[in-house]
mmCIF file of C-alpha atoms in Angstrom:
data_model
loop_
_atom_site.group_PDB
_atom_site.id
_atom_site.type_symbol
_atom_site.label_atom_id
_atom_site.label_comp_id
_atom_site.label_asym_id
_atom_site.label_seq_id
_atom_site.Cartn_x
_atom_site.Cartn_y
_atom_site.Cartn_z
ATOM 1 C CA MET A 1 24.981 19.994 -32.859
ATOM 2 C CA GLU A 2 25.065 18.065 -36.243
ATOM 3 C CA ASP A 3 25.682 19.160 -39.568
ATOM 4 C CA GLU A 4 23.321 17.079 -41.381
ATOM 5 C CA ARG A 5 19.556 18.582 -40.950
ATOM 6 C CA ALA A 6 18.122 15.067 -42.173
ATOM 7 C CA ILE A 7 19.824 13.857 -38.984
ATOM 8 C CA THR A 8 19.287 16.599 -36.768
ATOM 9 C CA GLU A 9 16.050 17.511 -36.738
ATOM 10 C CA PRO A 10 14.566 13.805 -35.939
ATOM 11 C CA LEU A 11 16.995 13.747 -33.168
ATOM 12 C CA ALA A 12 16.243 17.019 -31.723
ATOM 13 C CA GLU A 13 12.357 16.149 -31.796
ATOM 14 C CA ALA A 14 13.336 12.503 -30.317
ATOM 15 C CA LEU A 15 15.016 14.388 -27.521
ATOM 16 C CA GLU A 16 12.302 16.626 -27.024
ATOM 17 C CA ARG A 17 9.788 13.900 -26.581
ATOM 18 C CA GLU A 18 12.090 12.569 -23.922
ATOM 19 C CA GLY A 19 11.675 15.607 -22.183
ATOM 20 C CA PHE A 20 15.091 17.740 -23.222
ATOM 21 C CA THR A 21 15.307 21.045 -24.399
ATOM 22 C CA PRO A 22 17.633 20.856 -27.439
ATOM 23 C CA ALA A 23 19.474 23.676 -28.988
ATOM 24 C CA VAL A 24 20.749 22.988 -32.459
ATOM 25 C CA ALA A 25 23.885 24.718 -34.103
ATOM 26 C CA GLY A 26 24.930 23.873 -37.469
ATOM 27 C CA THR A 27 28.471 25.102 -37.350
ATOM 28 C CA ALA A 28 31.535 25.155 -35.218
ATOM 29 C CA ALA A 29 31.229 28.733 -34.542
ATOM 30 C CA GLU A 30 27.848 28.829 -33.825
ATOM 31 C CA ALA A 31 28.338 25.611 -31.327
ATOM 32 C CA ILE A 32 30.946 27.730 -29.355
ATOM 33 C CA GLU A 33 28.499 30.659 -29.252
ATOM 34 C CA LYS A 34 25.863 28.828 -28.104
ATOM 35 C CA ALA A 35 27.502 26.916 -25.504
ATOM 36 C CA GLY A 36 29.405 30.091 -24.427
ATOM 37 C CA GLY A 37 26.062 32.118 -23.664
ATOM 38 C CA ALA A 38 24.272 29.424 -21.809
ATOM 39 C CA LEU A 39 26.096 26.388 -21.117
ATOM 40 C CA PRO A 40 24.017 23.346 -21.823
ATOM 41 C CA ASP A 41 23.989 20.201 -19.509
ATOM 42 C CA LEU A 42 25.234 17.942 -22.279
ATOM 43 C CA VAL A 43 26.621 18.718 -25.791
ATOM 44 C CA LEU A 44 26.135 16.170 -28.530
ATOM 45 C CA LEU A 45 28.947 17.203 -31.284
ATOM 46 C CA ASP A 46 29.692 16.049 -34.537
ATOM 47 C CA ILE A 47 33.408 15.880 -35.728
ATOM 48 C CA GLY A 48 32.471 16.744 -39.399
ATOM 49 C CA LEU A 49 31.130 20.399 -39.327
ATOM 50 C CA PRO A 50 31.033 22.894 -42.419
ATOM 51 C CA ASP A 51 33.384 25.330 -41.138
ATOM 52 C CA GLY A 52 35.925 23.182 -39.057
ATOM 53 C CA SER A 53 36.177 20.152 -37.107
ATOM 54 C CA GLY A 54 34.130 19.198 -34.027
ATOM 55 C CA LEU A 55 37.421 18.044 -32.281
ATOM 56 C CA ASP A 56 38.482 21.854 -32.324
ATOM 57 C CA VAL A 57 35.028 22.598 -30.568
ATOM 58 C CA CYS A 58 35.609 19.800 -28.233
ATOM 59 C CA ARG A 59 38.875 21.362 -27.146
ATOM 60 C CA GLU A 60 37.589 24.981 -26.787
ATOM 61 C CA LEU A 61 34.667 23.611 -24.704
ATOM 62 C CA ARG A 62 36.921 21.745 -22.614
ATOM 63 C CA ARG A 63 39.013 24.541 -22.068
ATOM 64 C CA LYS A 64 36.111 26.685 -20.177
ATOM 65 C CA SER A 65 34.132 23.704 -18.783
ATOM 66 C CA ASP A 66 33.547 20.141 -17.807
ATOM 67 C CA VAL A 67 30.170 19.813 -19.796
ATOM 68 C CA PRO A 68 29.435 16.239 -20.791
ATOM 69 C CA ILE A 69 30.361 15.614 -24.560
ATOM 70 C CA ILE A 70 29.048 12.907 -26.710
ATOM 71 C CA MET A 71 30.950 12.897 -30.118
ATOM 72 C CA LEU A 72 28.459 11.990 -33.183
ATOM 73 C CA THR A 73 30.538 10.908 -36.150
ATOM 74 C CA ALA A 74 30.628 8.733 -39.266
ATOM 75 C CA ARG A 75 34.411 7.967 -38.302
ATOM 76 C CA GLY A 76 34.774 4.677 -36.677
ATOM 77 C CA SER A 77 38.307 4.270 -36.897
ATOM 78 C CA GLU A 78 40.129 3.751 -33.574
ATOM 79 C CA ALA A 79 42.357 6.911 -33.953
ATOM 80 C CA ASP A 80 39.181 8.993 -34.487
ATOM 81 C CA ARG A 81 37.674 7.640 -31.153
ATOM 82 C CA VAL A 82 41.167 8.207 -29.189
ATOM 83 C CA ALA A 83 41.126 11.723 -30.276
ATOM 84 C CA GLY A 84 37.850 12.590 -29.284
ATOM 85 C CA LEU A 85 38.440 10.721 -25.833
ATOM 86 C CA GLU A 86 41.747 12.352 -25.271
ATOM 87 C CA LEU A 87 40.386 15.716 -25.622
ATOM 88 C CA GLY A 88 37.847 14.934 -22.899
ATOM 89 C CA ALA A 89 34.796 13.541 -24.735
ATOM 90 C CA ASP A 90 32.319 11.472 -22.544
ATOM 91 C CA ASP A 91 31.141 9.082 -25.060
ATOM 92 C CA TYR A 92 31.252 8.524 -28.837
ATOM 93 C CA ILE A 93 28.583 7.344 -31.108
ATOM 94 C CA VAL A 94 29.455 6.280 -34.762
ATOM 95 C CA LYS A 95 26.868 6.567 -37.498
ATOM 96 C CA PRO A 96 24.418 5.184 -38.333
ATOM 97 C CA PHE A 97 22.553 5.391 -35.016
ATOM 98 C CA SER A 98 18.981 5.297 -33.640
ATOM 99 C CA ALA A 99 17.491 8.174 -31.712
ATOM 100 C CA ARG A 100 16.639 5.633 -28.954
ATOM 101 C CA GLU A 101 20.397 4.745 -28.553
ATOM 102 C CA VAL A 102 21.537 8.460 -28.425
ATOM 103 C CA THR A 103 18.912 9.240 -25.827
ATOM 104 C CA ALA A 104 19.735 6.071 -23.696
ATOM 105 C CA ARG A 105 23.374 6.992 -23.766
ATOM 106 C CA VAL A 106 22.553 10.977 -23.252
ATOM 107 C CA ARG A 107 20.831 9.478 -19.854
ATOM 108 C CA ALA A 108 23.422 7.480 -18.815
ATOM 109 C CA VAL A 109 26.253 10.398 -19.118
ATOM 110 C CA LEU A 110 23.995 12.883 -17.382
ATOM 111 C CA ARG A 111 23.325 10.235 -14.617
ATOM 112 C CA ARG A 112 26.907 9.879 -14.115
ATOM 113 C CA SER A 113 27.812 13.557 -14.384
ATOM 114 C CA SER A 114 25.247 14.222 -11.990
ATOM 115 C CA SER A 115 26.204 11.551 -9.296
ATOM 116 C CA GLY A 116 29.495 13.303 -7.894
ATOM 117 C CA PRO A 117 30.533 14.117 -4.706
ATOM 118 C CA ALA A 118 29.262 16.858 -2.309
ATOM 119 C CA VAL A 119 30.737 20.397 -2.710
ATOM 120 C CA ASN A 120 30.876 21.360 0.820
ATOM 121 C CA GLY A 121 33.889 21.116 3.187
ATOM 122 C CA SER A 122 37.167 19.140 2.317
ATOM 123 C CA GLU A 123 37.358 15.563 1.219
ATOM 124 C CA GLN A 124 41.167 14.958 0.714
ATOM 125 C CA THR A 125 42.963 11.812 -0.359
ATOM 126 C CA ARG A 126 46.724 11.901 -0.110
ATOM 127 C CA ILE A 127 49.005 9.109 -1.497
ATOM 128 C CA GLY A 128 52.680 9.707 -1.941
ATOM 129 C CA ASP A 129 52.909 13.160 -3.668
ATOM 130 C CA LEU A 130 49.431 12.955 -4.994
ATOM 131 C CA THR A 131 46.422 14.936 -3.275
ATOM 132 C CA LEU A 132 42.800 14.525 -4.215
ATOM 133 C CA ASP A 133 40.449 16.758 -3.133
ATOM 134 C CA THR A 134 36.805 15.546 -4.057
ATOM 135 C CA ALA A 135 34.811 18.469 -2.335
ATOM 136 C CA LYS A 136 36.870 20.933 -4.498
ATOM 137 C CA HIS A 137 37.516 18.769 -7.519
ATOM 138 C CA GLU A 138 41.011 19.397 -7.307
ATOM 139 C CA ALA A 139 44.083 17.388 -7.692
ATOM 140 C CA ARG A 140 47.612 18.076 -7.274
ATOM 141 C CA LEU A 141 50.927 16.163 -7.418
ATOM 142 C CA GLY A 142 53.510 17.913 -4.990
ATOM 143 C CA ALA A 143 52.501 21.631 -5.122
ATOM 144 C CA GLU A 144 51.562 21.372 -9.027
ATOM 145 C CA PRO A 145 47.698 21.397 -9.921
ATOM 146 C CA LEU A 146 46.580 18.603 -12.233
ATOM 147 C CA GLU A 147 44.398 19.613 -15.156
ATOM 148 C CA LEU A 148 42.300 16.546 -15.287
ATOM 149 C CA SER A 149 39.215 15.983 -17.311
ATOM 150 C CA ARG A 150 35.898 15.225 -15.496
ATOM 151 C CA LYS A 151 36.371 11.342 -16.369
ATOM 152 C CA GLU A 152 39.901 11.416 -15.407
ATOM 153 C CA PHE A 153 39.314 12.992 -11.962
ATOM 154 C CA GLU A 154 36.674 10.355 -11.315
ATOM 155 C CA LEU A 155 38.934 7.504 -12.459
ATOM 156 C CA LEU A 156 41.499 8.831 -10.222
ATOM 157 C CA ARG A 157 39.163 8.880 -7.032
ATOM 158 C CA VAL A 158 37.961 5.479 -7.649
ATOM 159 C CA LEU A 159 41.605 4.442 -7.810
ATOM 160 C CA MET A 160 42.821 6.237 -4.934
ATOM 161 C CA GLU A 161 39.658 4.981 -3.005
ATOM 162 C CA SER A 162 40.477 1.334 -3.493
ATOM 163 C CA ALA A 163 44.532 2.146 -3.241
ATOM 164 C CA GLY A 164 46.445 -1.186 -2.979
ATOM 165 C CA SER A 165 43.528 -3.401 -4.080
ATOM 166 C CA VAL A 166 42.903 -4.760 -7.844
ATOM 167 C CA LEU A 167 39.948 -3.330 -9.706
ATOM 168 C CA THR A 168 38.620 -5.095 -12.478
ATOM 169 C CA ARG A 169 38.379 -3.201 -15.544
ATOM 170 C CA GLU A 170 34.713 -4.145 -15.549
ATOM 171 C CA ALA A 171 34.385 -2.690 -12.225
ATOM 172 C CA LEU A 172 35.958 0.756 -13.086
ATOM 173 C CA ILE A 173 33.889 1.015 -16.231
ATOM 174 C CA GLU A 174 30.694 0.640 -13.959
ATOM 175 C CA ASP A 175 32.060 2.837 -11.505
ATOM 176 C CA VAL A 176 33.268 5.725 -13.599
ATOM 177 C CA TRP A 177 30.961 5.255 -16.684
ATOM 178 C CA ASP A 178 27.847 3.218 -16.377
ATOM 179 C CA MET A 179 26.841 -0.249 -15.457
ATOM 180 C CA ASN A 180 24.894 0.201 -18.655
ATOM 181 C CA TRP A 181 27.853 1.472 -20.764
ATOM 182 C CA PHE A 182 27.554 0.795 -24.431
ATOM 183 C CA GLY A 183 31.066 1.846 -25.693
ATOM 184 C CA SER A 184 34.562 0.059 -25.897
ATOM 185 C CA THR A 185 36.567 -0.808 -23.182
ATOM 186 C CA LYS A 186 39.032 1.060 -25.012
ATOM 187 C CA THR A 187 37.816 4.261 -23.540
ATOM 188 C CA LEU A 188 39.472 2.959 -20.216
ATOM 189 C CA ASP A 189 42.623 2.268 -21.607
ATOM 190 C CA VAL A 190 42.842 5.867 -23.220
ATOM 191 C CA HIS A 191 41.922 7.535 -19.844
ATOM 192 C CA ILE A 192 44.424 5.242 -17.725
ATOM 193 C CA SER A 193 47.261 6.306 -20.304
ATOM 194 C CA GLY A 194 46.278 10.109 -20.161
ATOM 195 C CA LEU A 195 46.407 9.738 -16.358
ATOM 196 C CA ARG A 196 49.665 8.208 -16.465
ATOM 197 C CA ARG A 197 50.761 10.922 -18.282
ATOM 198 C CA LYS A 198 49.747 13.601 -16.231
ATOM 199 C CA LEU A 199 51.215 11.457 -13.017
ATOM 200 C CA ASP A 200 54.384 11.286 -14.739
ATOM 201 C CA ASP A 201 53.799 7.469 -14.323
ATOM 202 C CA ASP A 202 55.888 5.435 -16.287
ATOM 203 C CA PRO A 203 53.801 2.160 -17.486
ATOM 204 C CA LYS A 204 57.282 0.055 -17.694
ATOM 205 C CA GLU A 205 58.057 1.055 -13.906
ATOM 206 C CA PRO A 206 54.855 2.571 -12.174
ATOM 207 C CA ARG A 207 54.767 4.341 -9.236
ATOM 208 C CA TYR A 208 51.032 4.764 -9.003
ATOM 209 C CA ILE A 209 48.662 3.001 -11.476
ATOM 210 C CA HIS A 210 49.743 -0.763 -11.941
ATOM 211 C CA THR A 211 48.331 -3.029 -14.635
ATOM 212 C CA VAL A 212 47.353 -6.274 -13.723
ATOM 213 C CA ARG A 213 47.236 -8.439 -16.780
ATOM 214 C CA GLY A 214 44.156 -9.917 -17.619
ATOM 215 C CA VAL A 215 42.080 -8.347 -14.694
ATOM 216 C CA GLY A 216 42.607 -4.522 -14.574
ATOM 217 C CA PHE A 217 44.474 -2.030 -12.293
ATOM 218 C CA ARG A 218 45.874 -1.497 -9.046
ATOM 219 C CA PHE A 219 46.805 1.745 -7.632
ATOM 220 C CA SER A 220 49.652 1.936 -5.137
ATOM 221 C CA GLY A 221 48.787 2.036 -1.314
ATOM 222 C CA PRO A 222 50.314 4.667 0.840
ATOM 223 C CA ASP A 223 53.246 2.475 2.032
ATOM 224 C CA GLU A 224 54.261 2.072 -1.675
ATOM 225 C CA ALA A 225 53.950 5.409 -3.140
#
């Protein structure tokens, strides 16, 4: 979904050659309509659309589903990247880019999104007031359900499964994103901050997610939380 035909058409052709079936939308309204009619496996979304912001489209899509979203934009500032990631985007590519780079990232994001846990049965982890059910893809703080993006859920899962141990930034990125991740490690910081807000976890006096300076993060063990 991209507003510049000079980029859209070659990119769609490149994706088709790689075995994908792209559907192109030129406006925010068309993008929301097409995605709502038949939810795609992944969305390539431009921030600058003729009738509005791609960030609004991202927000609307996230309200309805966890479809993987990759932002395509000419805006390369940290604030724009953080805004997209906080809305639930899975990756962020700044123009100019090559079709080869985009297809590689598409495959990486799809690979991560399709490697989740089985959906049968119940696989619960409880630490303190926090309960994570990977089978149902649910998280609760006390009796209250947590509204987590897919990446936030995966990050929380990895942290809770290794509770009490220090996980390096590199290990977290490899587990939650991909070992061939192209983006900035700022992505991890954005998602950690988002998790902390939703867990009411004060970074200065954390109950759950502890920063280990120069190394990574540690999730409180059962005896600590």
